[in-house]
Each structure stands twice: as C-alpha cells, then as structure tokens.
mmCIF file of N, CA and C in Angstrom:
data_model
loop_
_atom_site.group_PDB
_atom_site.id
_atom_site.type_symbol
_atom_site.label_atom_id
_atom_site.label_comp_id
_atom_site.label_asym_id
_atom_site.label_seq_id
_atom_site.Cartn_x
_atom_site.Cartn_y
_atom_site.Cartn_z
ATOM 1 N N MET A 158 0.936 -1.323 0.288
ATOM 2 C CA MET A 158 -0.086 -0.052 -0.027
ATOM 3 C C MET A 158 0.846 1.226 0.085
ATOM 4 N N GLU A 159 0.647 1.992 -0.933
ATOM 5 C CA GLU A 159 1.392 3.339 -1.129
ATOM 6 C C GLU A 159 1.128 4.259 -0.044
ATOM 7 N N ILE A 160 1.929 5.132 0.674
ATOM 8 C CA ILE A 160 1.209 6.242 1.428
ATOM 9 C C ILE A 160 1.236 7.414 0.987
ATOM 10 N N ASP A 161 0.162 8.250 0.975
ATOM 11 C CA ASP A 161 -0.181 9.528 0.646
ATOM 12 C C ASP A 161 0.694 10.502 1.471
ATOM 13 N N TRP A 162 1.941 11.020 1.028
ATOM 14 C CA TRP A 162 2.634 11.622 1.988
ATOM 15 C C TRP A 162 2.088 13.070 2.086
ATOM 16 N N LEU A 163 1.563 13.571 1.120
ATOM 17 C CA LEU A 163 1.010 14.706 1.129
ATOM 18 C C LEU A 163 -0.216 14.866 2.292
ATOM 19 N N ALA A 164 -1.240 13.871 2.355
ATOM 20 C CA ALA A 164 -2.238 13.545 3.253
ATOM 21 C C ALA A 164 -1.554 13.851 4.469
ATOM 22 N N THR A 165 -0.585 12.578 4.941
ATOM 23 C CA THR A 165 0.031 12.725 5.816
ATOM 24 C C THR A 165 0.505 13.719 6.477
ATOM 25 N N LEU A 166 1.484 14.702 5.546
ATOM 26 C CA LEU A 166 1.532 15.965 6.094
ATOM 27 C C LEU A 166 0.742 16.755 6.606
ATOM 28 N N ALA A 167 -0.295 16.844 5.646
ATOM 29 C CA ALA A 167 -1.356 17.720 6.007
ATOM 30 C C ALA A 167 -2.228 17.588 7.233
ATOM 31 N N GLU A 168 -2.068 16.123 7.650
ATOM 32 C CA GLU A 168 -2.820 15.804 8.788
ATOM 33 C C GLU A 168 -2.125 16.203 10.268
ATOM 34 N N GLN A 169 -0.530 15.587 9.826
ATOM 35 C CA GLN A 169 0.218 16.113 10.750
ATOM 36 C C GLN A 169 0.420 17.394 11.105
ATOM 37 N N GLY A 170 0.400 18.178 10.194
ATOM 38 C CA GLY A 170 0.292 19.812 10.144
ATOM 39 C C GLY A 170 -0.730 20.272 10.821
ATOM 40 N N ASP A 171 -2.293 19.601 10.961
ATOM 41 C CA ASP A 171 -3.165 20.051 11.480
ATOM 42 C C ASP A 171 -2.991 19.939 12.995
ATOM 43 N N ILE A 172 -2.526 18.790 13.306
ATOM 44 C CA ILE A 172 -2.044 18.548 14.734
ATOM 45 C C ILE A 172 -1.102 19.418 15.415
ATOM 46 N N ALA A 173 -0.100 19.449 14.678
ATOM 47 C CA ALA A 173 1.110 20.482 15.151
ATOM 48 C C ALA A 173 0.648 21.910 15.187
ATOM 49 N N GLU A 174 -0.176 22.340 14.252
ATOM 50 C CA GLU A 174 -0.856 23.957 14.575
ATOM 51 C C GLU A 174 -1.757 24.091 15.725
ATOM 52 N N SER A 175 -2.443 22.957 15.866
ATOM 53 C CA SER A 175 -3.502 22.797 16.999
ATOM 54 C C SER A 175 -2.697 23.021 18.327
ATOM 55 N N LYS A 176 -1.914 21.836 18.481
ATOM 56 C CA LYS A 176 -1.071 22.120 19.683
ATOM 57 C C LYS A 176 -0.060 23.305 19.737
ATOM 58 N N ALA A 177 0.536 24.211 18.776
ATOM 59 C CA ALA A 177 1.117 25.250 18.770
ATOM 60 C C ALA A 177 0.146 26.404 19.115
ATOM 61 N N THR A 178 -0.975 26.441 18.931
ATOM 62 C CA THR A 178 -2.020 27.415 19.668
ATOM 63 C C THR A 178 -2.047 27.018 20.670
ATOM 64 N N GLU A 179 -2.417 25.848 21.140
ATOM 65 C CA GLU A 179 -2.385 25.736 23.019
ATOM 66 C C GLU A 179 -1.316 26.069 23.576
ATOM 67 N N VAL A 180 -0.264 25.335 22.991
ATOM 68 C CA VAL A 180 1.117 25.982 23.604
ATOM 69 C C VAL A 180 1.096 27.878 23.858
ATOM 70 N N ALA A 181 0.927 28.419 22.659
ATOM 71 C CA ALA A 181 1.019 29.892 22.790
ATOM 72 C C ALA A 181 -0.090 30.395 23.609
ATOM 73 N N THR A 182 -1.119 29.906 23.820
ATOM 74 C CA THR A 182 -2.180 30.391 24.779
ATOM 75 C C THR A 182 -1.768 29.844 26.304
ATOM 76 N N LEU A 183 -1.143 29.071 26.459
ATOM 77 C CA LEU A 183 -0.932 28.475 27.880
ATOM 78 C C LEU A 183 0.579 28.982 28.276
ATOM 79 N N VAL A 184 1.361 29.170 27.415
ATOM 80 C CA VAL A 184 2.638 29.452 28.405
ATOM 81 C C VAL A 184 2.905 30.727 28.633
ATOM 82 N N VAL A 185 1.850 31.743 28.027
ATOM 83 C CA VAL A 185 1.705 33.064 28.655
ATOM 84 C C VAL A 185 1.099 33.499 29.870
ATOM 85 N N LYS A 186 0.619 32.622 30.189
ATOM 86 C CA LYS A 186 -0.307 32.386 31.449
ATOM 87 C C LYS A 186 0.785 32.278 32.819
ATOM 88 N N PRO A 187 0.548 33.675 33.785
ATOM 89 C CA PRO A 187 1.602 33.397 34.758
ATOM 90 C C PRO A 187 1.147 32.786 35.869
ATOM 91 N N GLU A 188 0.123 32.403 36.111
ATOM 92 C CA GLU A 188 -0.461 31.468 37.038
ATOM 93 C C GLU A 188 -1.038 30.237 36.678
ATOM 94 N N LEU A 189 -0.385 29.518 35.526
ATOM 95 C CA LEU A 189 -0.442 28.314 34.816
ATOM 96 C C LEU A 189 -0.423 27.294 36.291
ATOM 97 N N PRO A 190 -1.572 26.225 36.422
ATOM 98 C CA PRO A 190 -1.234 25.248 37.303
ATOM 99 C C PRO A 190 0.052 24.101 36.882
ATOM 100 N N LEU A 191 0.893 23.928 37.485
ATOM 101 C CA LEU A 191 1.965 22.986 37.403
ATOM 102 C C LEU A 191 1.410 21.545 36.461
ATOM 103 N N GLU A 192 0.214 21.104 37.155
ATOM 104 C CA GLU A 192 -0.506 19.948 36.617
ATOM 105 C C GLU A 192 -0.899 20.129 34.906
ATOM 106 N N ILE A 193 -1.139 21.461 34.871
ATOM 107 C CA ILE A 193 -1.518 21.777 33.417
ATOM 108 C C ILE A 193 -0.270 21.762 32.759
ATOM 109 N N ALA A 194 0.651 22.624 32.961
ATOM 110 C CA ALA A 194 1.913 22.720 32.471
ATOM 111 C C ALA A 194 2.719 21.478 32.237
ATOM 112 N N SER A 195 2.682 20.402 33.072
ATOM 113 C CA SER A 195 3.263 19.196 32.851
ATOM 114 C C SER A 195 2.297 18.165 31.822
ATOM 115 N N ARG A 196 1.292 18.543 31.833
ATOM 116 C CA ARG A 196 0.421 17.629 30.870
ATOM 117 C C ARG A 196 0.651 18.077 29.590
ATOM 118 N N LEU A 197 0.701 19.661 29.231
ATOM 119 C CA LEU A 197 1.083 20.264 28.130
ATOM 120 C C LEU A 197 2.148 19.840 27.667
ATOM 121 N N TYR A 198 3.544 19.747 28.287
ATOM 122 C CA TYR A 198 4.502 19.129 27.781
ATOM 123 C C TYR A 198 4.977 17.551 27.628
ATOM 124 N N ARG A 199 3.943 16.770 28.212
ATOM 125 C CA ARG A 199 3.616 15.570 27.774
ATOM 126 C C ARG A 199 3.072 15.267 26.661
ATOM 127 N N GLU A 200 2.065 16.226 26.255
ATOM 128 C CA GLU A 200 1.614 16.022 24.962
ATOM 129 C C GLU A 200 2.082 16.458 23.621
ATOM 130 N N VAL A 201 3.019 17.426 24.039
ATOM 131 C CA VAL A 201 3.989 18.017 22.921
ATOM 132 C C VAL A 201 4.820 17.090 22.642
ATOM 133 N N GLU A 202 5.665 16.208 23.833
ATOM 134 C CA GLU A 202 6.570 15.120 23.567
ATOM 135 C C GLU A 202 5.774 13.996 22.736
ATOM 136 N N LYS A 203 4.539 13.815 23.340
ATOM 137 C CA LYS A 203 4.001 12.493 22.673
ATOM 138 C C LYS A 203 3.682 12.858 21.049
ATOM 139 N N GLY A 204 3.584 14.098 20.775
ATOM 140 C CA GLY A 204 3.405 14.794 19.384
ATOM 141 C C GLY A 204 4.507 14.456 18.473
ATOM 142 N N ALA A 205 5.649 15.002 19.154
ATOM 143 C CA ALA A 205 6.863 15.160 18.617
ATOM 144 C C ALA A 205 7.361 13.501 18.306
ATOM 145 N N GLN A 206 7.366 12.718 19.082
ATOM 146 C CA GLN A 206 7.632 11.465 19.015
ATOM 147 C C GLN A 206 6.820 10.625 18.186
ATOM 148 N N THR A 207 5.684 10.947 17.770
ATOM 149 C CA THR A 207 4.863 10.538 16.863
ATOM 150 C C THR A 207 5.108 10.870 15.507
ATOM 151 N N PHE A 208 5.574 12.030 15.251
ATOM 152 C CA PHE A 208 6.111 12.342 14.151
ATOM 153 C C PHE A 208 7.351 12.118 13.679
ATOM 154 N N ASP A 209 8.176 11.711 14.313
ATOM 155 C CA ASP A 209 9.722 11.364 14.083
ATOM 156 C C ASP A 209 9.908 10.222 13.243
ATOM 157 N N PRO A 210 9.493 9.091 13.605
ATOM 158 C CA PRO A 210 9.141 7.909 12.587
ATOM 159 C C PRO A 210 8.518 8.278 11.413
ATOM 160 N N ILE A 211 7.659 8.950 11.038
ATOM 161 C CA ILE A 211 6.923 9.679 9.570
ATOM 162 C C ILE A 211 7.937 10.403 9.149
ATOM 163 N N LEU A 212 8.666 11.177 9.646
ATOM 164 C CA LEU A 212 9.891 11.888 9.146
ATOM 165 C C LEU A 212 10.803 10.777 8.416
ATOM 166 N N SER A 213 11.299 9.761 9.466
ATOM 167 C CA SER A 213 12.155 9.099 8.730
ATOM 168 C C SER A 213 11.714 8.066 8.090
ATOM 169 N N ASP A 214 10.712 7.578 8.079
ATOM 170 C CA ASP A 214 9.865 6.873 6.832
ATOM 171 C C ASP A 214 9.983 7.455 5.530
ATOM 172 N N MET A 215 9.439 8.921 5.685
ATOM 173 C CA MET A 215 9.599 9.926 4.340
ATOM 174 C C MET A 215 11.189 9.858 3.728
ATOM 175 N N GLU A 216 12.099 9.965 4.646
ATOM 176 C CA GLU A 216 13.407 9.928 4.177
ATOM 177 C C GLU A 216 13.723 8.608 3.353
ATOM 178 N N ASP A 217 13.418 7.773 4.296
ATOM 179 C CA ASP A 217 13.577 6.294 3.403
ATOM 180 C C ASP A 217 12.849 6.091 2.457
ATOM 181 N N ALA A 218 11.573 6.659 2.116
ATOM 182 C CA ALA A 218 10.956 6.588 0.762
ATOM 183 C C ALA A 218 11.135 7.389 -0.427
ATOM 184 N N ASP A 219 12.388 8.262 -0.053
ATOM 185 C CA ASP A 219 13.006 9.089 -1.086
ATOM 186 C C ASP A 219 11.636 9.859 -1.702
ATOM 187 N N VAL A 220 10.958 10.550 -0.876
ATOM 188 C CA VAL A 220 10.046 11.669 -1.506
ATOM 189 C C VAL A 220 10.792 12.894 -1.854
ATOM 190 N N SER A 221 9.855 13.798 -2.357
ATOM 191 C CA SER A 221 10.282 14.887 -3.012
ATOM 192 C C SER A 221 10.947 15.974 -2.090
ATOM 193 N N ASP A 222 11.879 16.793 -2.634
ATOM 194 C CA ASP A 222 12.273 17.721 -1.619
ATOM 195 C C ASP A 222 11.225 18.738 -0.954
ATOM 196 N N GLU A 223 10.697 19.048 -1.840
ATOM 197 C CA GLU A 223 9.306 19.929 -0.969
ATOM 198 C C GLU A 223 8.679 19.282 0.268
ATOM 199 N N LEU A 224 8.248 17.888 -0.048
ATOM 200 C CA LEU A 224 7.651 17.279 0.898
ATOM 201 C C LEU A 224 8.649 17.237 1.756
ATOM 202 N N LEU A 225 10.024 17.051 1.806
ATOM 203 C CA LEU A 225 11.101 16.598 3.074
ATOM 204 C C LEU A 225 11.096 18.145 3.458
ATOM 205 N N GLU A 226 11.026 19.010 3.136
ATOM 206 C CA GLU A 226 11.218 20.395 3.710
ATOM 207 C C GLU A 226 10.078 20.751 4.393
ATOM 208 N N ALA A 227 8.805 20.484 3.965
ATOM 209 C CA ALA A 227 7.446 20.715 4.818
ATOM 210 C C ALA A 227 7.829 19.967 5.988
ATOM 211 N N ALA A 228 8.342 18.769 5.787
ATOM 212 C CA ALA A 228 8.475 17.696 7.007
ATOM 213 C C ALA A 228 9.509 18.122 8.082
ATOM 214 N N ASP A 229 10.384 18.306 7.469
ATOM 215 C CA ASP A 229 11.501 19.011 8.157
ATOM 216 C C ASP A 229 11.090 20.471 9.256
ATOM 217 N N ALA A 230 9.900 21.126 8.286
ATOM 218 C CA ALA A 230 9.786 22.327 8.992
ATOM 219 C C ALA A 230 8.195 22.010 10.109
ATOM 220 N N LEU A 231 7.934 20.931 10.133
ATOM 221 C CA LEU A 231 6.865 20.184 11.088
ATOM 222 C C LEU A 231 7.766 20.116 12.190
ATOM 223 N N ALA A 232 8.969 19.227 12.129
ATOM 224 C CA ALA A 232 9.835 18.636 12.957
ATOM 225 C C ALA A 232 10.406 19.918 13.989
ATOM 226 N N ASP A 233 10.700 21.069 12.848
ATOM 227 C CA ASP A 233 11.229 22.035 13.934
ATOM 228 C C ASP A 233 10.092 22.671 14.537
ATOM 229 N N LEU A 234 8.814 22.754 14.247
ATOM 230 C CA LEU A 234 7.827 23.208 14.867
ATOM 231 C C LEU A 234 7.696 22.208 16.412
ATOM 232 N N TRP A 235 7.827 21.060 16.159
ATOM 233 C CA TRP A 235 7.467 20.376 17.350
ATOM 234 C C TRP A 235 8.870 20.776 18.123
ATOM 235 N N GLY A 236 9.907 20.872 17.614
ATOM 236 C CA GLY A 236 11.067 21.193 18.818
ATOM 237 C C GLY A 236 10.771 22.706 19.359
ATOM 238 N N GLN A 237 10.427 23.612 18.955
ATOM 239 C CA GLN A 237 9.929 24.890 19.293
ATOM 240 C C GLN A 237 9.041 24.471 20.368
ATOM 241 N N LEU A 238 7.929 23.943 19.689
ATOM 242 C CA LEU A 238 6.743 23.436 21.169
ATOM 243 C C LEU A 238 7.508 22.974 22.133
ATOM 244 N N SER A 239 8.242 21.996 21.923
ATOM 245 C CA SER A 239 8.624 21.383 23.274
ATOM 246 C C SER A 239 9.675 21.955 23.985
ATOM 247 N N ILE A 240 10.585 23.117 23.471
ATOM 248 C CA ILE A 240 11.347 24.058 24.288
ATOM 249 C C ILE A 240 10.503 24.956 25.032
ATOM 250 N N ALA A 241 9.493 25.650 24.335
ATOM 251 C CA ALA A 241 8.560 26.512 24.850
ATOM 252 C C ALA A 241 7.633 25.904 26.214
ATOM 253 N N SER A 242 7.361 24.394 26.044
ATOM 254 C CA SER A 242 6.439 23.974 26.898
ATOM 255 C C SER A 242 7.531 23.555 27.877
ATOM 256 N N ALA A 243 8.531 22.949 27.717
ATOM 257 C CA ALA A 243 9.354 22.580 28.916
ATOM 258 C C ALA A 243 9.814 23.892 29.600
ATOM 259 N N ASN A 244 10.331 24.826 28.899
ATOM 260 C CA ASN A 244 10.458 25.955 29.552
ATOM 261 C C ASN A 244 9.532 26.874 30.383
ATOM 262 N N LYS A 245 8.217 26.713 30.104
ATOM 263 C CA LYS A 245 7.080 26.919 31.110
ATOM 264 C C LYS A 245 7.218 26.229 32.329
ATOM 265 N N LEU A 246 7.163 24.729 32.039
ATOM 266 C CA LEU A 246 7.288 24.115 33.192
ATOM 267 C C LEU A 246 8.473 24.332 34.092
ATOM 268 N N ARG A 247 9.592 24.418 33.690
ATOM 269 C CA ARG A 247 10.840 25.099 34.418
ATOM 270 C C ARG A 247 10.493 26.077 34.878
ATOM 271 N N GLU A 248 9.812 27.249 34.563
ATOM 272 C CA GLU A 248 9.693 28.288 35.080
ATOM 273 C C GLU A 248 8.687 28.408 36.357
ATOM 274 N N LEU A 249 7.662 27.400 36.211
ATOM 275 C CA LEU A 249 6.590 27.315 37.430
ATOM 276 C C LEU A 249 7.517 26.311 38.502
ATOM 277 N N GLN A 250 8.446 25.805 38.054
ATOM 278 C CA GLN A 250 9.269 24.894 39.233
ATOM 279 C C GLN A 250 10.547 25.765 39.665
ATOM 280 N N GLY A 251 10.704 26.929 39.161
ATOM 281 C CA GLY A 251 11.772 28.087 39.504
ATOM 282 C C GLY A 251 13.214 27.663 39.284
ATOM 283 N N LEU A 252 13.076 27.030 37.899
ATOM 284 C CA LEU A 252 14.232 26.563 37.090
ATOM 285 C C LEU A 252 14.456 27.643 36.207
ATOM 286 N N PRO A 253 15.822 27.556 35.355
ATOM 287 C CA PRO A 253 16.381 28.681 34.654
ATOM 288 C C PRO A 253 15.725 27.827 33.310
ATOM 289 N N PRO A 254 15.489 28.822 32.286
ATOM 290 C CA PRO A 254 15.106 28.415 31.007
ATOM 291 C C PRO A 254 16.042 27.469 30.264
ATOM 292 N N ILE A 255 15.391 26.740 29.242
ATOM 293 C CA ILE A 255 16.598 25.756 28.304
ATOM 294 C C ILE A 255 16.760 26.976 27.429
ATOM 295 N N MET A 256 18.244 27.082 27.103
ATOM 296 C CA MET A 256 18.833 28.105 25.920
ATOM 297 C C MET A 256 19.217 27.244 24.784
ATOM 298 N N MET A 257 18.870 27.380 23.709
ATOM 299 C CA MET A 257 19.364 26.700 22.509
ATOM 300 C C MET A 257 20.409 27.786 21.664
ATOM 301 N N ARG A 258 21.345 27.153 21.322
ATOM 302 C CA ARG A 258 22.674 28.023 20.935
ATOM 303 C C ARG A 258 22.264 27.919 19.309
ATOM 304 N N GLU A 259 22.925 29.289 18.709
ATOM 305 C CA GLU A 259 22.597 29.405 17.455
ATOM 306 C C GLU A 259 23.825 28.589 16.666
ATOM 307 N N PRO A 260 23.295 27.757 15.854
ATOM 308 C CA PRO A 260 24.479 26.839 14.966
ATOM 309 C C PRO A 260 25.426 27.880 14.240
ATOM 310 N N ARG A 261 26.548 27.438 14.464
ATOM 311 C CA ARG A 261 28.079 28.308 13.821
ATOM 312 C C ARG A 261 27.917 27.802 12.038
ATOM 313 N N HIS A 262 28.014 28.816 11.751
ATOM 314 C CA HIS A 262 28.056 28.798 10.024
ATOM 315 C C HIS A 262 29.519 29.060 9.374
#
C-alpha cells in the first residue's frame, strides 16, 4: 500500500498547528497550574515522538524535496513547541529556561 505523504503531512500539520495554538495560549499564563504545564509538555513530547518515525519513513521513501522540506519544518515546529512547553514547566518549578545556541556557520 502506497502512503499518501501529502495527506499525511497535512494531517500532521493540523495536529501540530492545533498544539501550537494551545502552547501559545498556555505558556503566557503566569498562574498556569503545574499539573496543566506538565500535561502540556507530555502532550507535546508525544506529538513530537509520533512525528519522528513519519519523518524517518519519508526520508527512506525518497519523497520529493518539497515534501521533505515541509516535514523538516514540522519537525522544527515540534522542537520549538517542546522547548516552549519545557521552559514554562521549568519556570513554574523555579528553574532557569533551556537556551538554544545558534548553529555556527
């Protein structure tokens, strides 16, 4: 059975977009309960871990460069959501944020 990678990316994009909206809404709340921040982080990590094998399968399937670029952009979005939700959790726990270094060129 051939996989419709465009449909798969569209579905995964909808999931990531929905989670991005939730993350953006919740991380700005100064009084966010720790339980909700923990749940958010777990959900983001689950979404990212669900997407990882899809990206790997796409690379193995030799899909077009355009689809791979879109998949890479989704993987980057999951990474950003993971850092944002982890930093909110760390903030609520009184810990310093995770800082990402810029890659050297």
